[in-house]
């Protein structure tokens, strides 16, 4: 059993992919239209252009969704509220009244017969008040059923009392019998009255659910052979509903009997084959994405959304199938991943939709060409003009493609459906929705786009302005690190924008105690001189934790927070560790190590190298080419020996390229020139 659980745990990521695959296949097949196509076209208010239509089969006239919703709302508005009557409370109140009156009589000189009479009067008054029960508040519903003695009986409006009304009635009943005794009697009874009728929500909801379940979704039958509509007759409201019901019945006829299972099996196999191709592509060419279930889920969700939108359009009005902005798919995927993946997923999605759209060859051809144009033209979407230019080119491709197909089919340019041009323009306008959609995806899936990175890289942003005000030295250091890291990332093909943003924010935790970091000390006073090394090390180490807290408070993306967490890895605060060793022989290294984790990507590894090199370069005096070369090699070698890059997917060749860039940049920073011979 234990081994089985271990295997399940080890392969849970793969199991999730299998589950996602099966769910996606099932949903896509479920979305597909189930049936053939109705051979008649009709519109409300237009004449019936075909021969007289007789009912080919018996079928029901279906109610519209609006009619069903109206009936449901009417039942909810006029539902009956159920109240339960609690006899125990009545008995308790009756007994309490009797006890209180006996106690009251014990301090008076009433004769026994008078006491008995008053007790009887009070008891009858209580019984009359509790006849239909006392409600805490007056019920709002017009229809009420009271459950008393396991029987439900209706209460007319005004046939019940609230607690306040019951007290008023007592004050009217009792004083009329004997003014002096009645007032004492009324006050006692009023004080002891309690509500004993309570709203039964569960029973009310069950009764409402039962009524809702009885709603019929049809409103009549049409027998086989009956004339539905005659040639030339205008399709009016009633005829339209009958024709619509016949169309729905006809389109579902193909899915009845054994045909249903064969059609379902065929769809399932074809869709499964297409999605297997996607998995194979990801596993072979995009292993990083394949290992990340969040990203795989993101890709499949986008495919599902496009399939759902298109199939809904086909079911409602297939003439407007090109309204669905399918090119949003490659736009979004290219923005978050790369162009090749975006095009591959787009083509696979188009192949899936080819099963359900009319004129599938034309559809697949146009959508594939449009997807290729999208990939080739859409770049740097954070520049507003680029998206508009790309959308304009996509729209133009649709229009040119339509002209070409029309010329092939008709042999001329007559009878062009000009409304399709409006549909293509609308498609382009909807494609512009890719920009806000990217923002929504960022929030849902925790992804980061170039648009967000560009916004975060603005040094006038609130957080970076705060850093420059509170810790100007750290801000300058972050700018230098950002320049070094960005250049190194460009050299090895890593995400340069991501590295730059991570570098700008990696030390924001130093804002909490800026003067404890040397780059922010403007005098010779060092606050660490007054602290033991262990406390100094804690302050230095804590800037990572505090930085993460500040980042989360300011809603920085998790991808950027990763740079804060990993830029020191699990390295040692060596200076204060050595100082502590001077004070005591045995020193626990844990108190002088950063919490980690170590870098787990090329980008975070680049930042660790650039940060260490830039910070340590401040200690260089009279640097030369040789000194800078040895200096960079020493720092990176130390990080490698500390096993800081074990989890980062960066090769030795890429690390050599990074070191080369760092050396060149430091040389430029210190304005070193070639030493000419004398």
XYZ file of C-alpha atoms in Angstrom:
678
model
C 0.000 0.000 0.000
C 2.821 2.368 0.924
C 4.623 1.745 -2.381
C 1.409 2.367 -4.280
C 0.931 5.722 -2.556
C 4.567 6.612 -3.250
C 4.089 5.840 -6.934
C 0.926 7.907 -7.046
C 2.720 10.825 -5.382
C 5.716 10.576 -7.732
C 3.513 10.480 -10.809
C 0.807 12.890 -9.687
C 1.874 15.481 -12.266
C 1.536 12.940 -15.075
C -1.764 11.703 -13.636
C -3.085 15.264 -13.682
C -2.151 15.572 -17.377
C -4.030 12.365 -18.168
C -7.027 13.715 -16.273
C -6.826 17.078 -18.077
C -6.549 15.288 -21.416
C -9.610 13.118 -20.811
C -11.685 16.023 -19.494
C -10.745 18.200 -22.480
C -11.610 15.481 -24.997
C -14.917 14.876 -23.235
C -15.833 18.560 -23.108
C -14.955 19.202 -26.753
C -17.075 16.259 -27.922
C -19.828 17.473 -25.615
C -19.680 20.950 -27.176
C -20.042 19.604 -30.712
C -23.480 19.999 -32.345
C -25.346 16.718 -32.003
C -27.206 16.021 -35.216
C -27.594 16.835 -38.866
C -28.613 20.097 -40.479
C -32.207 21.223 -41.004
C -32.740 21.542 -44.745
C -34.968 24.638 -44.565
C -33.899 28.190 -43.804
C -36.491 30.486 -42.215
C -36.727 33.796 -40.406
C -39.473 35.363 -38.350
C -41.466 37.893 -40.361
C -40.297 36.546 -43.746
C -42.491 34.464 -46.127
C -42.034 30.691 -46.346
C -40.335 30.153 -49.695
C -40.623 26.389 -49.936
C -43.506 24.039 -50.730
C -46.168 23.342 -48.134
C -44.509 21.762 -45.093
C -46.206 18.843 -43.360
C -44.998 17.361 -40.090
C -42.763 14.381 -41.036
C -42.954 12.966 -37.486
C -44.785 13.496 -34.219
C -43.003 16.141 -32.165
C -43.560 18.506 -29.251
C -43.696 22.281 -29.448
C -40.987 23.455 -27.111
C -41.278 26.517 -24.937
C -38.640 29.192 -25.277
C -36.122 29.735 -22.523
C -37.770 33.078 -21.802
C -41.164 31.424 -21.279
C -39.706 28.781 -18.951
C -37.768 31.409 -17.003
C -40.932 33.514 -16.672
C -42.887 30.545 -15.290
C -40.144 29.785 -12.815
C -39.989 33.373 -11.656
C -43.777 33.457 -11.247
C -43.644 30.372 -9.013
C -40.888 31.924 -6.924
C -42.792 35.203 -6.573
C -45.984 33.424 -5.490
C -44.512 30.603 -3.473
C -46.182 29.404 -0.291
C -44.282 29.912 2.961
C -44.490 27.121 5.530
C -44.554 27.849 9.273
C -44.391 25.286 12.077
C -46.464 25.593 15.248
C -44.617 24.793 18.518
C -47.142 23.459 21.090
C -44.425 23.183 23.756
C -44.032 26.942 23.947
C -47.803 27.368 24.424
C -47.796 24.920 27.362
C -44.787 26.664 28.875
C -46.382 30.110 28.586
C -49.677 28.834 30.043
C -47.830 27.358 33.040
C -45.665 30.453 33.521
C -48.760 32.689 33.514
C -50.445 30.476 36.094
C -47.332 30.469 38.338
C -46.922 34.231 38.081
C -50.573 34.894 38.923
C -50.494 32.550 41.933
C -47.417 34.392 43.147
C -49.246 37.695 42.552
C -52.356 36.497 44.444
C -50.293 35.412 47.434
C -49.564 39.064 48.199
C -53.211 40.165 47.864
C -56.433 39.528 49.714
C -58.396 38.125 46.768
C -60.904 35.431 47.781
C -60.175 31.953 46.468
C -63.143 31.979 44.127
C -62.006 35.243 42.535
C -58.473 33.910 42.113
C -59.816 30.815 40.388
C -61.944 32.965 38.086
C -59.011 35.198 37.179
C -56.782 32.184 36.479
C -59.436 30.766 34.186
C -59.826 34.097 32.387
C -56.059 34.373 31.842
C -55.857 30.766 30.613
C -58.661 31.326 28.108
C -57.014 34.540 26.936
C -53.711 32.707 26.335
C -55.503 29.937 24.448
C -57.352 32.389 22.247
C -54.169 34.300 21.455
C -52.290 31.136 20.520
C -55.098 29.782 18.344
C -53.137 30.316 15.119
C -49.839 30.864 16.881
C -47.843 33.993 17.500
C -45.312 35.041 14.853
C -42.126 36.906 15.733
C -42.802 39.257 12.805
C -45.668 39.506 10.374
C -45.032 37.181 7.392
C -44.294 38.895 4.078
C -45.698 36.167 1.815
C -49.313 36.333 0.664
C -49.743 32.549 0.893
C -49.029 30.849 4.219
C -49.457 27.277 5.401
C -49.312 26.530 9.122
C -48.091 23.067 10.173
C -49.957 22.210 13.367
C -50.496 18.700 14.728
C -48.939 17.291 11.531
C -51.584 19.028 9.432
C -51.066 21.924 7.060
C -53.816 24.513 6.911
C -53.793 27.848 5.115
C -53.823 31.133 6.998
C -55.533 34.114 5.443
C -53.853 37.483 5.683
C -54.875 38.954 9.022
C -55.608 35.523 10.473
C -52.393 35.504 12.480
C -50.737 37.660 15.125
C -47.244 39.022 15.532
C -45.850 39.224 19.056
C -46.688 42.936 19.167
C -50.246 42.385 17.939
C -50.745 39.612 20.519
C -49.750 41.949 23.355
C -52.128 44.624 22.108
C -54.978 42.112 21.937
C -54.276 40.948 25.513
C -54.437 44.545 26.705
C -57.877 44.847 25.052
C -59.288 41.564 26.339
C -58.331 41.444 29.996
C -58.994 44.978 31.270
C -62.589 44.781 30.001
C -63.343 42.126 32.606
C -62.212 43.967 35.705
C -60.290 47.205 35.385
C -58.036 46.861 38.431
C -57.441 43.114 38.240
C -57.366 43.188 34.460
C -54.455 45.635 34.320
C -52.337 43.404 36.566
C -53.481 40.405 34.605
C -52.713 41.981 31.220
C -49.244 43.144 32.243
C -48.331 39.683 33.524
C -49.578 37.875 30.433
C -47.991 40.405 28.049
C -44.626 40.003 29.726
C -44.714 36.215 29.394
C -45.928 35.956 25.781
C -43.486 34.314 23.327
C -43.532 33.624 19.610
C -44.271 29.963 18.893
C -44.683 29.932 15.094
C -41.496 29.815 13.051
C -40.609 29.948 9.365
C -39.602 26.512 8.014
C -37.121 27.369 5.264
C -36.249 23.762 4.397
C -39.888 22.751 3.917
C -40.632 25.915 1.934
C -37.705 25.311 -0.416
C -38.662 21.652 -0.886
C -42.193 22.629 -1.795
C -40.906 25.270 -4.236
C -38.481 22.788 -5.802
C -41.337 20.335 -6.236
C -43.430 22.977 -8.007
C -40.492 23.989 -10.232
C -39.907 20.369 -11.216
C -43.474 20.157 -12.506
C -42.950 22.874 -15.108
C -43.463 21.490 -18.582
C -40.911 22.357 -21.256
C -43.422 21.838 -24.020
C -46.822 23.322 -24.768
C -48.553 21.037 -27.185
C -47.950 18.319 -29.751
C -47.851 18.297 -33.534
C -49.065 15.085 -35.133
C -47.416 13.525 -38.178
C -48.980 14.751 -41.425
C -50.313 18.025 -40.020
C -49.788 21.124 -42.186
C -47.248 23.322 -40.442
C -46.925 26.176 -42.919
C -48.033 26.822 -46.504
C -45.916 28.230 -49.305
C -45.808 32.032 -49.201
C -47.217 32.197 -45.670
C -45.412 34.634 -43.384
C -43.445 32.982 -40.582
C -45.091 34.489 -37.523
C -44.524 33.932 -33.833
C -46.549 30.707 -33.508
C -45.337 29.148 -36.737
C -41.790 30.149 -35.915
C -41.919 28.245 -32.598
C -43.302 25.141 -34.335
C -40.634 25.304 -37.060
C -37.912 25.855 -34.476
C -39.117 22.817 -32.512
C -39.142 20.700 -35.695
C -35.632 21.858 -36.561
C -34.337 20.917 -33.107
C -36.065 17.532 -33.279
C -34.669 16.854 -36.755
C -31.100 17.804 -35.838
C -31.170 15.500 -32.833
C -32.705 12.584 -34.760
C -29.343 11.389 -36.062
C -28.120 10.882 -32.491
C -30.820 8.382 -31.647
C -30.340 4.627 -31.508
C -27.050 2.964 -32.419
C -25.995 5.918 -34.605
C -25.394 7.927 -31.461
C -22.616 5.667 -30.220
C -20.806 5.423 -33.545
C -20.871 9.190 -34.103
C -19.711 9.796 -30.539
C -16.894 7.271 -30.924
C -15.739 8.839 -34.171
C -15.660 12.363 -32.733
C -13.846 11.149 -29.631
C -11.115 9.352 -31.581
C -10.426 12.320 -33.871
C -10.315 14.881 -31.064
C -8.148 12.549 -28.961
C -5.646 12.207 -31.836
C -5.379 15.980 -32.220
C -4.740 16.553 -28.516
C -2.195 13.709 -28.388
C -0.233 15.633 -31.034
C -0.229 18.643 -28.728
C 1.075 16.616 -25.789
C 3.820 15.060 -27.936
C 4.868 18.484 -29.196
C 5.059 19.898 -25.663
C 6.971 16.924 -24.316
C 9.536 16.925 -27.103
C 10.031 20.592 -27.917
C 8.685 22.481 -24.874
C 9.651 20.284 -21.934
C 9.617 23.241 -19.503
C 5.988 23.946 -20.336
C 5.084 20.230 -20.311
C 6.423 19.884 -16.757
C 4.410 22.893 -15.575
C 0.792 21.781 -15.065
C -0.363 25.370 -14.663
C 0.881 26.276 -18.150
C -0.488 23.085 -19.699
C -3.870 23.861 -18.118
C -3.686 27.397 -19.499
C -3.153 26.097 -23.052
C -6.011 23.597 -22.803
C -8.371 26.200 -21.332
C -7.713 28.482 -24.306
C -8.430 25.661 -26.744
C -11.659 24.861 -24.916
C -12.767 28.496 -24.947
C -12.250 28.792 -28.697
C -14.039 25.496 -29.378
C -16.909 26.514 -27.100
C -17.288 29.970 -28.683
C -17.241 28.555 -32.217
C -19.647 25.688 -31.550
C -22.062 28.053 -29.834
C -21.954 30.281 -32.890
C -22.539 27.287 -35.182
C -25.523 26.202 -33.107
C -27.035 29.697 -33.078
C -26.188 31.046 -36.509
C -23.525 29.327 -38.581
C -23.452 32.235 -41.030
C -21.597 34.279 -38.433
C -18.963 31.673 -37.590
C -16.178 34.054 -38.645
C -17.249 36.497 -35.957
C -15.396 34.330 -33.422
C -11.903 35.908 -33.094
C -9.895 32.695 -33.365
C -6.649 34.616 -33.897
C -6.756 35.657 -30.242
C -5.417 32.158 -29.511
C -2.012 32.529 -31.256
C -1.775 36.136 -30.060
C -2.158 35.140 -26.407
C 0.067 32.067 -26.609
C 2.825 33.941 -28.422
C 2.670 36.650 -25.778
C 3.114 34.197 -22.887
C 5.239 31.524 -24.606
C 6.607 31.652 -28.163
C 5.494 31.931 -31.789
C 6.027 28.280 -32.713
C 3.857 26.986 -29.898
C 1.193 29.615 -30.646
C 0.945 28.585 -34.311
C 0.972 24.846 -33.528
C -1.882 25.143 -31.019
C -3.827 27.395 -33.402
C -3.590 24.877 -36.260
C -4.668 21.992 -34.012
C -7.656 24.009 -32.777
C -8.667 24.820 -36.362
C -8.482 21.113 -37.230
C -10.835 20.309 -34.341
C -13.305 22.991 -35.437
C -13.224 21.694 -38.998
C -15.521 18.875 -37.832
C -18.417 21.196 -37.018
C -18.251 24.341 -39.169
C -19.918 24.664 -42.584
C -17.597 24.710 -45.608
C -14.834 23.240 -43.491
C -12.106 23.446 -46.156
C -12.604 27.176 -46.634
C -12.743 27.669 -42.878
C -9.561 25.699 -42.187
C -7.694 27.407 -45.027
C -8.641 30.951 -44.014
C -8.075 30.407 -40.291
C -4.686 28.759 -40.856
C -3.492 31.587 -43.101
C -4.823 34.163 -40.621
C -2.999 32.383 -37.786
C 0.286 32.424 -39.710
C -0.128 36.144 -40.410
C -0.848 36.719 -36.721
C 2.361 34.957 -35.683
C 4.460 36.773 -38.302
C 3.116 40.265 -37.628
C 2.272 40.369 -33.913
C 5.342 41.388 -31.937
C 5.974 43.635 -28.953
C 2.279 43.840 -28.108
C 3.042 46.283 -25.314
C 3.357 48.833 -28.129
C -0.220 49.840 -28.857
C 0.214 50.410 -32.587
C 1.553 46.888 -33.184
C -1.682 45.178 -32.159
C -3.782 47.439 -34.407
C -1.455 46.826 -37.370
C -1.588 43.074 -36.816
C -5.403 43.062 -36.526
C -5.685 45.124 -39.725
C -3.558 42.591 -41.613
C -5.609 39.677 -40.244
C -8.840 41.340 -41.393
C -7.355 41.985 -44.833
C -6.383 38.309 -45.163
C -9.963 37.239 -44.401
C -11.376 39.632 -47.025
C -8.880 38.605 -49.732
C -9.485 34.923 -48.968
C -13.247 35.353 -49.232
C -12.878 37.081 -52.628
C -10.734 34.207 -53.871
C -13.143 31.473 -52.774
C -16.146 33.369 -54.134
C -14.429 33.715 -57.531
C -13.658 29.982 -57.571
C -17.222 28.934 -56.706
C -19.161 31.484 -58.783
C -16.754 32.176 -61.641
C -17.477 35.895 -61.218
C -17.708 38.584 -58.551
C -21.487 38.879 -58.625
C -23.741 38.059 -55.666
C -21.047 38.939 -53.161
C -22.418 38.866 -49.604
C -21.263 42.274 -48.422
C -22.390 41.516 -44.886
C -19.399 39.179 -44.596
C -17.085 42.193 -44.819
C -18.776 43.567 -41.726
C -18.324 40.174 -40.043
C -14.591 40.209 -40.836
C -14.261 43.756 -39.485
C -16.142 42.713 -36.331
C -13.773 39.758 -36.006
C -10.855 42.171 -36.102
C -12.392 44.432 -33.471
C -12.996 41.450 -31.183
C -9.389 40.357 -31.700
C -8.350 43.609 -30.013
C -9.829 42.091 -26.865
C -6.604 40.079 -26.653
C -5.043 42.902 -24.632
C -7.464 42.861 -21.663
C -7.683 39.071 -21.968
C -3.930 38.838 -21.398
C -4.340 40.868 -18.208
C -7.150 38.565 -17.003
C -5.047 35.476 -17.688
C -2.179 36.966 -15.715
C -4.373 37.266 -12.643
C -5.990 33.834 -12.981
C -2.982 31.705 -13.936
C -0.177 33.714 -12.350
C 1.557 34.249 -15.706
C 3.500 37.359 -16.634
C 3.346 39.041 -20.028
C 5.673 41.558 -21.641
C 3.020 44.226 -21.099
C 3.105 43.765 -17.325
C 6.903 43.527 -17.314
C 7.134 46.814 -19.191
C 4.837 48.473 -16.650
C 6.851 47.060 -13.750
C 10.150 48.203 -15.273
C 9.061 51.846 -15.108
C 11.356 53.474 -12.519
C 8.612 55.997 -11.802
C 6.367 53.260 -10.422
C 5.272 53.678 -6.813
C 7.462 50.931 -5.350
C 10.646 51.874 -7.209
C 10.115 55.548 -6.349
C 9.821 54.547 -2.710
C 13.031 52.519 -3.013
C 14.897 55.456 -4.558
C 13.706 57.759 -1.752
C 14.392 55.455 1.187
C 17.457 53.609 -0.109
C 19.032 55.560 -2.997
C 22.220 53.489 -2.902
C 20.248 50.272 -3.220
C 18.202 51.768 -6.051
C 21.369 52.669 -7.961
C 22.763 49.192 -7.287
C 19.531 47.637 -8.628
C 19.762 49.696 -11.824
C 23.325 48.540 -12.397
C 22.390 44.916 -11.729
C 19.412 45.242 -14.103
C 21.694 46.465 -16.905
C 24.220 43.672 -16.324
C 21.566 40.940 -16.047
C 19.608 42.133 -19.090
C 22.723 42.112 -21.280
C 23.651 38.618 -20.064
C 20.107 37.326 -20.687
C 20.133 38.676 -24.232
C 23.441 36.911 -24.846
C 22.121 33.429 -23.995
C 18.544 33.881 -25.252
C 16.865 34.054 -21.826
C 13.910 36.322 -21.001
C 15.739 39.647 -20.798
C 12.689 41.693 -19.814
C 11.893 39.285 -16.985
C 15.478 39.417 -15.671
C 15.542 43.199 -15.800
C 12.334 43.564 -13.794
C 13.493 40.951 -11.281
C 16.753 42.845 -10.849
C 14.999 46.166 -10.289
C 12.956 44.748 -7.422
C 15.312 42.138 -5.965
C 16.503 44.320 -3.059
C 13.309 46.179 -2.097
C 13.518 44.546 1.342
C 16.417 46.874 2.164
C 13.938 49.744 2.480
C 13.117 48.533 6.006
C 16.641 49.193 7.362
C 18.501 51.029 4.583
C 21.426 52.324 6.696
C 22.460 48.777 7.616
C 23.574 48.252 4.006
C 26.839 49.860 2.917
C 25.549 51.316 -0.351
C 23.164 53.538 1.634
C 25.664 54.739 4.256
C 26.610 58.351 3.553
C 28.731 58.829 6.691
C 31.488 56.857 8.362
C 29.043 55.699 11.035
C 28.251 52.003 10.609
C 25.345 50.776 12.779
C 26.750 47.241 12.635
C 29.644 48.367 14.853
C 27.223 48.480 17.792
C 25.687 45.054 17.126
C 26.938 41.501 17.645
C 27.715 39.705 14.348
C 24.753 37.322 14.722
C 22.256 40.216 14.901
C 23.933 41.987 12.003
C 23.726 38.832 9.911
C 20.030 38.487 10.781
C 19.329 42.032 9.587
C 21.177 41.376 6.336
C 19.405 38.035 5.756
C 15.979 39.443 6.658
C 15.997 41.790 3.678
C 14.984 38.790 1.544
C 11.964 37.932 3.722
C 10.951 41.579 4.079
C 11.308 42.059 0.356
C 8.906 39.179 -0.294
C 6.413 40.681 2.168
C 6.623 44.097 0.488
C 6.278 42.492 -2.947
C 3.160 40.557 -1.963
C 1.670 43.648 -0.340
C 2.186 45.536 -3.609
C 0.796 42.654 -5.713
C 3.967 41.880 -7.628
C 3.652 38.718 -9.763
C 4.968 35.463 -8.322
C 7.457 35.196 -11.183
C 9.066 38.438 -10.008
C 8.930 37.407 -6.343
C 10.947 34.323 -7.344
C 13.881 36.639 -8.056
C 13.641 38.101 -4.549
C 13.590 34.632 -2.990
C 16.524 33.231 -4.954
C 18.972 36.074 -5.590
C 21.138 35.005 -2.623
C 20.158 31.336 -2.717
C 21.524 29.578 0.371
C 24.850 31.426 0.427
C 26.677 32.422 3.592
C 26.873 35.959 5.000
C 30.626 35.417 5.078
C 31.807 38.684 6.660
C 29.714 38.424 9.827
C 30.254 34.657 9.984
C 33.992 35.233 10.227
C 33.504 37.977 12.820
C 31.409 35.578 14.925
C 34.162 32.945 14.663
C 36.543 35.458 16.198
C 34.234 35.654 19.231
C 33.484 31.937 19.708
C 34.960 28.695 18.450
C 31.768 26.896 17.455
C 29.402 28.847 15.201
C 26.145 27.497 13.772
C 26.199 28.254 10.032
C 22.384 28.202 9.874
C 22.285 31.591 11.579
C 24.445 33.056 8.829
C 22.866 31.492 5.724
C 20.139 32.909 3.509
C 16.945 30.804 3.586
C 16.928 30.104 -0.165
C 15.735 28.500 -2.323
C 18.564 28.344 -4.824
C 17.920 29.613 -8.382
C 15.704 27.318 -10.456
C 15.818 28.968 -13.897
C 18.324 30.600 -16.200
C 16.890 34.008 -15.369
C 17.234 33.667 -11.585
C 20.745 32.225 -12.004
C 21.767 35.233 -14.119
C 20.477 37.607 -11.454
C 22.448 35.840 -8.701
C 25.678 36.180 -10.698
C 25.053 39.793 -11.729
C 24.033 40.834 -8.209
C 27.115 39.318 -6.569
C 29.481 40.697 -9.200
C 28.061 44.233 -9.120
C 27.986 44.416 -5.314
C 31.520 43.096 -4.900
C 32.895 45.287 -7.711
C 32.554 48.313 -5.407
C 35.523 47.002 -3.462
C 37.819 47.030 -6.524
C 40.622 49.583 -6.416
C 42.390 50.544 -9.617
C 40.754 47.733 -11.623
C 42.407 46.413 -14.750
C 41.305 43.923 -17.396
C 43.148 41.167 -15.557
C 41.723 42.094 -12.152
C 38.138 42.211 -13.470
C 38.579 38.888 -15.263
C 39.896 37.123 -12.148
C 37.317 38.880 -9.974
C 34.305 37.672 -12.008
C 35.725 34.156 -12.320
C 36.305 33.957 -8.563
C 32.753 35.041 -7.639
C 30.961 32.739 -10.088
C 33.260 29.846 -9.224
C 32.435 30.346 -5.540
C 28.720 30.204 -6.286
C 29.176 27.030 -8.312
C 31.176 25.388 -5.540
C 28.362 26.296 -3.137
C 25.992 24.323 -5.425
C 23.817 27.349 -6.090
C 23.069 26.437 -9.725
C 22.121 22.775 -9.343
C 18.421 23.444 -10.022
C 18.891 26.108 -12.701
C 18.616 24.871 -16.276
C 21.688 26.801 -17.354
C 24.573 25.089 -19.123
C 28.299 25.621 -18.552
C 28.523 27.164 -21.996
C 25.802 29.680 -21.120
C 27.532 30.481 -17.831
C 30.748 31.239 -19.734
C 28.775 33.577 -21.991
C 27.255 35.284 -18.948
C 30.686 35.776 -17.381
C 31.973 37.210 -20.646
C 29.178 39.795 -20.736
C 29.682 40.707 -17.067
C 33.392 41.292 -17.675
C 32.672 43.488 -20.706
C 30.084 45.543 -18.850
C 32.315 46.067 -15.808
C 35.099 47.144 -18.133
C 32.767 49.756 -19.640
C 31.612 50.886 -16.190
C 35.186 51.518 -15.031
C 36.093 53.165 -18.355
C 39.107 50.937 -18.960
C 40.947 51.479 -22.227
C 43.385 49.378 -24.131
C 46.925 49.839 -22.800
C 48.994 51.046 -25.718
C 52.734 50.170 -25.776
C 55.097 53.032 -25.009
